Short mmCIF file of C-alpha atoms in Angstrom, two decimals:
data_model
loop_
_atom_site.label_atom_id
_atom_site.label_comp_id
_atom_site.label_asym_id
_atom_site.label_seq_id
_atom_site.Cartn_x
_atom_site.Cartn_y
_atom_site.Cartn_z
CA GLU N 1 113.44 112.96 128.67
CA SER N 2 110.36 111.02 130.16
CA GLU N 3 110.55 109.50 133.65
CA GLY N 4 110.72 105.97 132.08
CA ASP N 5 113.60 106.94 129.93
CA ARG N 6 115.45 108.44 132.87
CA GLN N 7 114.90 105.36 134.93
CA GLU N 8 116.05 103.16 132.13
CA ARG N 9 119.22 105.24 131.67
CA GLU N 10 120.00 105.24 135.35
CA HIS N 11 119.54 101.37 135.43
CA PHE N 12 121.90 100.97 132.41
CA TRP N 13 124.62 102.89 133.97
CA ARG N 14 124.01 101.27 137.34
CA VAL N 15 124.74 97.91 135.77
CA VAL N 16 127.76 99.29 133.92
CA ASN N 17 129.03 100.60 137.17
CA ALA N 18 128.63 97.11 138.84
CA PHE N 19 130.77 95.61 136.03
CA ARG N 20 133.50 98.26 136.89
CA TYR N 21 133.29 97.77 140.68
CA TYR N 22 134.13 94.08 140.61
CA ARG N 23 137.88 94.71 141.29
CA ALA N 24 137.10 96.75 144.42
CA TYR N 25 134.42 94.44 145.66
CA ALA N 26 136.47 91.23 145.20
CA LEU N 27 139.65 92.62 146.60
CA GLU N 28 137.90 93.68 149.82
CA ARG N 29 136.84 89.97 150.18
CA VAL N 30 140.63 89.01 149.77
CA ARG N 31 141.72 91.62 152.23
CA ARG N 32 139.25 90.23 154.71
CA ALA N 33 140.82 86.77 154.28
CA GLU N 34 144.28 88.28 154.74
CA ARG N 35 143.11 90.01 157.88
CA GLU N 36 141.86 86.75 159.33
CA LEU N 37 145.17 85.08 158.53
CA ARG N 38 147.20 87.85 160.22
CA ALA N 39 144.96 87.67 163.30
CA LEU N 40 145.79 84.05 163.92
CA PRO N 41 148.03 82.98 166.83
CA PRO N 42 151.57 82.43 165.65
CA ALA N 43 151.24 78.77 166.41
CA HIS N 44 148.35 78.45 164.01
CA ARG N 45 150.12 80.48 161.23
CA ARG N 46 153.07 78.01 161.55
CA LEU N 47 150.69 75.07 161.03
CA LEU N 48 149.45 76.75 157.68
CA ARG N 49 153.05 77.45 156.49
CA ASP N 50 153.06 74.46 154.11
CA ALA N 51 149.61 75.33 152.90
CA ALA N 52 151.09 78.58 151.41
CA LEU N 53 148.03 80.35 152.04
CA PRO N 54 149.48 83.98 151.57
CA GLY N 55 150.72 82.95 148.16
CA HIS N 56 147.24 81.30 147.37
CA LEU N 57 145.61 84.78 148.30
CA GLN N 58 147.95 86.48 146.02
CA CYS N 59 147.02 84.21 143.25
CA VAL N 60 143.42 85.00 143.92
CA ARG N 61 144.25 88.68 143.61
CA ALA N 62 145.70 88.16 140.21
CA ARG N 63 142.64 86.14 139.07
CA VAL N 64 140.39 88.94 140.27
CA GLU N 65 142.40 91.37 138.26
CA HIS N 66 142.07 89.22 135.16
CA ASN N 67 138.36 89.00 135.77
CA GLN N 68 137.97 92.69 135.85
CA GLU N 69 139.89 93.08 132.56
CA LEU N 70 137.31 90.71 130.95
CA LEU N 71 134.35 92.65 132.48
CA HIS N 72 135.74 95.95 131.12
CA ASP N 73 136.02 94.27 127.58
CA ILE N 74 132.43 93.07 127.95
CA ILE N 75 131.02 96.64 128.62
CA LEU N 76 133.42 98.40 126.19
CA GLY N 77 131.25 99.60 123.34
CA THR N 78 127.89 98.53 124.85
CA ALA N 79 126.68 102.02 125.09
CA GLU N 80 127.36 102.94 121.53
CA HIS N 81 126.74 99.71 119.73
CA MET N 82 124.45 97.21 121.62
CA PHE N 83 121.03 98.56 121.09
CA GLU N 84 119.53 99.42 117.72
CA ASN N 85 117.02 101.84 119.13
CA LYS N 86 119.03 103.35 122.07
CA ARG N 87 122.21 105.45 122.18
CA TYR N 88 123.97 106.41 125.47
CA ARG N 89 126.92 108.56 125.96
CA PRO N 90 130.29 106.84 125.67
CA LEU N 91 131.69 105.10 128.65
CA ALA N 92 134.15 107.18 130.69
CA LEU N 93 136.48 104.59 132.08
CA GLU N 94 138.70 107.12 133.82
CA ALA N 95 136.08 107.73 136.42
CA GLU N 96 136.26 105.65 139.55
CA PRO N 97 133.21 103.32 139.97
CA THR N 98 131.01 103.84 142.96
CA PRO N 99 130.19 101.09 145.41
CA ALA N 100 127.49 98.72 143.86
CA THR N 101 124.80 97.01 145.83
CA ALA N 102 125.22 93.43 147.17
CA PHE N 103 122.30 92.56 144.81
CA ASP N 104 124.12 93.92 141.78
CA MET N 105 127.34 92.15 142.67
CA ASP N 106 125.54 88.80 143.22
CA LYS N 107 124.09 89.38 139.67
CA LEU N 108 127.56 89.92 138.26
CA LYS N 109 129.19 86.94 140.01
CA SER N 110 126.24 84.70 138.64
CA THR N 111 126.80 86.14 135.17
CA LEU N 112 130.43 84.84 135.21
CA LYS N 113 129.03 81.33 136.21
CA GLN N 114 126.44 81.64 133.38
CA LEU N 115 129.20 81.92 130.96
CA VAL N 116 130.47 78.40 132.17
CA ARG N 117 127.01 77.04 131.82
CA ASP N 118 126.25 78.37 128.38
CA TRP N 119 129.57 78.66 126.46
CA SER N 120 132.23 76.38 127.96
CA SER N 121 133.07 72.70 127.46
CA GLU N 122 132.68 72.28 131.31
CA GLY N 123 128.93 73.32 130.96
CA GLN N 124 128.15 70.64 128.36
CA GLY N 125 126.69 68.28 130.91
CA GLU N 126 124.44 70.96 132.29
CA ARG N 127 123.28 72.03 128.81
CA ASP N 128 122.49 68.36 127.89
CA SER N 129 120.24 68.00 130.94
CA CYS N 130 118.49 71.33 130.43
CA TYR N 131 118.52 72.24 126.77
CA ARG N 132 118.76 68.77 125.05
CA PRO N 133 115.14 67.88 126.00
CA ILE N 134 113.86 71.09 124.51
CA LEU N 135 115.89 70.66 121.31
CA ASN N 136 114.66 67.12 120.84
CA ALA N 137 111.13 68.22 121.31
CA ILE N 138 111.52 70.96 118.80
CA GLN N 139 112.73 68.56 116.22
CA THR N 140 109.92 66.13 117.13
CA TYR N 141 106.91 68.50 117.24
CA LEU N 142 107.83 71.14 114.65
CA GLY N 143 108.01 70.91 110.74
CA ALA N 144 110.53 72.64 108.57
CA GLY N 145 111.20 76.30 108.82
CA PRO N 146 109.09 77.53 111.84
CA ARG N 147 109.75 80.41 114.08
CA VAL N 148 110.90 79.85 117.59
CA LEU N 149 110.85 82.27 120.48
CA VAL N 150 113.01 81.84 123.59
CA PRO N 151 112.03 84.22 126.47
CA GLY N 152 114.47 84.50 129.23
CA SER N 153 117.28 83.42 126.92
CA GLY N 154 120.17 84.45 129.24
CA LEU N 155 123.51 84.28 127.42
CA GLY N 156 121.89 82.98 124.37
CA ARG N 157 123.07 79.44 123.96
CA LEU N 158 119.62 77.65 123.78
CA ALA N 159 118.38 80.18 121.13
CA TRP N 160 121.71 79.75 119.26
CA GLU N 161 121.40 76.04 119.27
CA ILE N 162 117.86 76.26 117.91
CA ALA N 163 119.01 78.50 115.04
CA ARG N 164 121.94 76.04 114.41
CA LEU N 165 119.28 73.32 113.81
CA GLY N 166 117.88 75.61 111.03
CA TYR N 167 115.02 77.21 112.78
CA SER N 168 114.28 80.95 112.80
CA CYS N 169 114.91 81.84 116.42
CA GLN N 170 114.72 84.95 118.55
CA GLY N 171 115.92 85.03 122.19
CA ASN N 172 114.46 87.75 124.54
CA GLU N 173 116.27 88.83 127.68
CA PHE N 174 115.52 91.47 130.30
CA SER N 175 118.68 91.51 132.44
CA LEU N 176 121.28 93.92 131.24
CA PHE N 177 123.91 91.78 133.03
CA MET N 178 122.94 89.00 130.55
CA LEU N 179 122.43 91.24 127.67
CA PHE N 180 125.94 92.83 127.90
CA THR N 181 127.56 89.46 128.26
CA SER N 182 125.71 87.67 125.56
CA HIS N 183 126.29 90.58 123.18
CA TYR N 184 130.10 90.25 123.92
CA ILE N 185 130.06 86.45 123.28
CA LEU N 186 127.83 86.36 120.28
CA ASN N 187 129.40 89.18 118.43
CA ARG N 188 132.95 89.64 119.62
CA CYS N 189 134.31 85.98 120.26
CA HIS N 190 135.03 84.05 117.27
CA GLU N 191 137.84 81.83 118.32
CA VAL N 192 137.09 78.65 120.38
CA ASP N 193 138.44 78.88 123.95
CA SER N 194 139.92 82.44 123.29
CA VAL N 195 138.61 83.84 126.58
CA ARG N 196 139.84 82.93 130.00
CA LEU N 197 137.88 83.52 133.15
CA TYR N 198 137.89 82.60 136.85
CA PRO N 199 134.32 82.06 137.81
CA TRP N 200 134.85 80.39 141.18
CA VAL N 201 137.66 82.66 142.63
CA LEU N 202 135.34 84.25 145.29
CA GLN N 203 134.01 80.89 146.28
CA PHE N 204 135.60 80.48 149.62
CA SER N 205 133.25 77.77 151.14
CA ASN N 206 132.82 74.22 150.06
CA THR N 207 136.20 74.17 148.19
CA ARG N 208 137.96 70.78 148.21
CA ARG N 209 141.31 71.85 146.64
CA ALA N 210 142.70 75.44 146.84
CA TRP N 211 143.46 75.18 143.16
CA ASP N 212 139.79 74.67 142.42
CA ARG N 213 139.06 78.18 143.51
CA VAL N 214 141.61 79.71 141.06
CA ARG N 215 141.38 77.33 138.09
CA PRO N 216 140.53 78.84 134.76
CA VAL N 217 137.59 78.23 132.51
CA LEU N 218 137.72 78.83 128.69
CA VAL N 219 134.94 80.18 126.55
CA PRO N 220 133.51 79.93 124.06
CA ASP N 221 133.50 76.19 123.22
CA VAL N 222 132.19 76.96 119.75
CA ASP N 223 132.49 79.86 117.24
CA PRO N 224 129.24 81.69 117.87
CA SER N 225 129.46 83.05 114.43
CA ALA N 226 129.48 79.52 112.83
CA LEU N 227 125.80 79.29 112.12
CA PRO N 228 124.67 77.60 108.83
CA PRO N 229 124.30 79.89 105.79
CA GLY N 230 120.99 81.72 105.88
CA ALA N 231 120.50 81.19 109.60
CA ASP N 232 118.00 83.48 111.18
CA PHE N 233 118.99 84.25 114.84
CA SER N 234 118.38 87.42 116.76
CA MET N 235 118.16 88.73 120.34
CA SER N 236 115.66 91.19 121.72
CA ALA N 237 116.03 93.23 124.87
CA GLY N 238 113.17 93.99 127.34
CA ASP N 239 110.46 92.65 129.42
CA PHE N 240 108.85 89.74 127.73
CA LEU N 241 105.39 90.94 128.68
CA GLU N 242 105.98 94.38 127.14
CA VAL N 243 108.20 93.34 124.04
CA TYR N 244 105.62 90.78 122.75
CA SER N 245 102.42 92.30 123.98
CA LEU N 246 101.24 93.14 120.39
CA ASP N 247 102.20 89.76 118.86
CA MET N 248 99.24 87.56 118.05
CA ASP N 249 99.38 84.13 116.32
CA VAL N 250 102.92 84.93 115.31
CA TRP N 251 105.22 82.16 116.70
CA ASP N 252 105.23 78.36 115.86
CA CYS N 253 106.91 77.52 119.07
CA VAL N 254 107.92 79.21 122.52
CA ALA N 255 110.68 77.53 124.31
CA THR N 256 111.15 78.33 128.00
CA CYS N 257 114.09 77.14 130.24
CA PHE N 258 114.30 78.16 133.80
CA PHE N 259 111.91 80.93 132.97
CA LEU N 260 108.46 80.62 134.58
CA ASP N 261 109.79 81.44 137.95
CA THR N 262 111.11 84.80 136.95
CA ALA N 263 107.51 86.12 136.85
CA HIS N 264 105.76 88.35 139.18
CA ASN N 265 102.63 86.78 137.94
CA VAL N 266 103.16 83.43 136.07
CA ILE N 267 99.58 83.57 134.76
CA ALA N 268 100.51 86.74 132.75
CA TYR N 269 103.33 84.61 131.17
CA ILE N 270 100.98 81.75 130.37
CA GLU N 271 98.42 84.02 128.65
CA LEU N 272 100.93 85.86 126.52
CA ILE N 273 102.54 82.65 125.48
CA TRP N 274 99.03 81.46 124.33
CA LYS N 275 98.59 84.68 122.52
CA VAL N 276 101.77 84.88 120.71
CA LEU N 277 101.58 81.27 119.45
CA LYS N 278 99.99 80.39 116.13
CA PRO N 279 97.11 77.95 116.25
CA GLY N 280 98.73 74.56 116.23
CA GLY N 281 101.87 75.97 117.82
CA VAL N 282 103.79 74.34 120.74
CA TRP N 283 105.12 75.64 124.05
CA ILE N 284 107.98 73.69 125.40
CA ASN N 285 108.94 74.20 129.03
CA MET N 286 111.79 73.11 131.32
CA GLY N 287 112.54 74.31 134.81
CA PRO N 288 111.83 74.45 138.55
CA LEU N 289 109.69 76.95 140.44
CA LEU N 290 112.29 78.95 142.52
CA TYR N 291 110.36 82.24 142.38
CA HIS N 292 112.76 84.99 141.97
CA PHE N 293 110.61 87.77 143.58
CA GLU N 294 109.54 85.63 146.71
CA ASN N 295 110.17 87.69 149.88
CA MET N 296 111.72 90.54 147.98
CA VAL N 297 110.82 93.79 149.49
CA GLY N 298 108.67 96.10 147.31
CA GLU N 299 108.13 93.35 144.63
CA SER N 300 104.83 91.47 143.97
CA SER N 301 105.14 87.72 143.56
CA LEU N 302 102.50 84.98 143.03
CA GLU N 303 103.84 81.58 143.93
CA LEU N 304 101.90 78.81 142.41
CA SER N 305 102.54 75.08 142.78
CA TYR N 306 103.06 73.16 139.67
CA ASP N 307 99.58 71.56 139.93
CA GLN N 308 98.09 74.93 140.12
CA ILE N 309 100.14 76.20 137.14
CA ARG N 310 99.10 73.09 135.33
CA GLN N 311 95.38 73.81 135.84
CA VAL N 312 95.82 77.29 134.41
CA ILE N 313 97.58 76.08 131.38
CA VAL N 314 94.72 73.76 130.67
CA GLN N 315 92.06 76.28 131.40
CA VAL N 316 93.68 78.66 129.05
CA GLY N 317 93.12 76.20 126.27
CA PHE N 318 96.57 74.25 125.98
CA VAL N 319 96.54 70.45 125.32
CA PHE N 320 99.36 68.50 126.86
CA GLU N 321 101.32 66.53 124.44
CA GLU N 322 104.16 65.34 126.85
CA GLU N 323 104.96 65.74 130.54
CA ASN N 324 107.68 64.66 133.05
CA GLU N 325 107.62 66.16 136.50
CA CYS N 326 111.02 64.85 137.65
CA VAL N 327 113.89 65.82 135.26
CA HIS N 328 117.21 66.25 137.29
CA ALA N 329 119.19 69.39 136.37
CA THR N 330 121.63 71.75 137.84
CA TYR N 331 122.08 75.52 137.30
CA THR N 332 125.53 77.15 137.05
CA GLU N 333 127.03 74.44 139.10
CA ASN N 334 130.70 74.21 140.07
CA GLU N 335 131.49 70.66 139.25
CA ARG N 336 134.27 70.54 141.87
CA SER N 337 132.31 72.17 144.67
CA MET N 338 131.41 70.19 147.89
CA LEU N 339 127.88 71.66 147.56
CA ARG N 340 125.61 70.82 144.78
CA TYR N 341 121.87 71.84 144.20
CA ILE N 342 119.94 69.48 142.04
CA TYR N 343 116.59 70.56 140.77
CA ASP N 344 113.74 68.27 139.90
CA CYS N 345 112.52 70.13 137.06
CA VAL N 346 109.12 69.96 135.16
CA PHE N 347 109.33 69.33 131.45
CA PHE N 348 106.35 69.61 129.27
CA VAL N 349 105.14 70.09 125.74
CA VAL N 350 101.67 71.61 125.28
CA ARG N 351 99.89 72.76 121.99
CA LYS N 352 97.60 75.45 121.15
CA PRO N 353 94.84 73.65 119.24
CA ALA N 354 94.61 74.50 115.52
#
């Protein structure tokens, strides 16, 4: 086994462990709330009697248990069936998970929220603001039957929507949190609203109503297998810069959504997008510049402003067809939270001259 293979295997099982550790992680947060409640002066506890806080925390516990069952379902079979070119030993669920890092647990909580964004009715408004401009541009700028690549495809909804329009589409994703969950949704969920989850159950701040914390969300809002006959839709796993490094003049369109800021060096992304596009091909982008590796210890990160990125895009050779520097969008938003982040995204369409 090479060093690279060993690191890949260890990372795979680290992510699997995070999925399995959710219950222990989440219940410790509930116990902390229970300890705070018990530590209150008796007079303060009496004031909360009508709020039924102990009963609410029991409800939170039950929701956590349900989420853990879902997360177990997601990782069941991943080791044996998910990757065409990799096989790992079967998952031993009887062994206790080990404590996962705070970073991995944040990724896992984010993945549950991604299910809302990509595959629930509640996420439709967010998809309309982020995906609809890309889908409209594809239909405007592409002819019939082209090949579309979606790097950073997350849980796969944008790529799926492109395939549903009749285009040959491949999504690419690096995160195993996303890959495990997209594989589950795309391959094992065939009934609308058949899966229940509680994505906000650990959101203890900015909650207007206690029920909002424990309310369910149902996924998927469509049958992912219900693509038109002959649809060409696939997902690839791995780093965009590595997986497509040998592609040249292959794709008619590259569609990126909330992707550019995932780069260590965004210029490398731009150069590879140029390389993989056919002459006359278009790159459609939507997203902010919240650089993922900024201030992360041990990680390189080049943080360019949009005007600097635009200059690079032009110097590489792209020609701007369309540009809007202020498209409002949210990302995995809880529609009932008292706190909302709104991004002023950049949307553009550029063409590689024929």
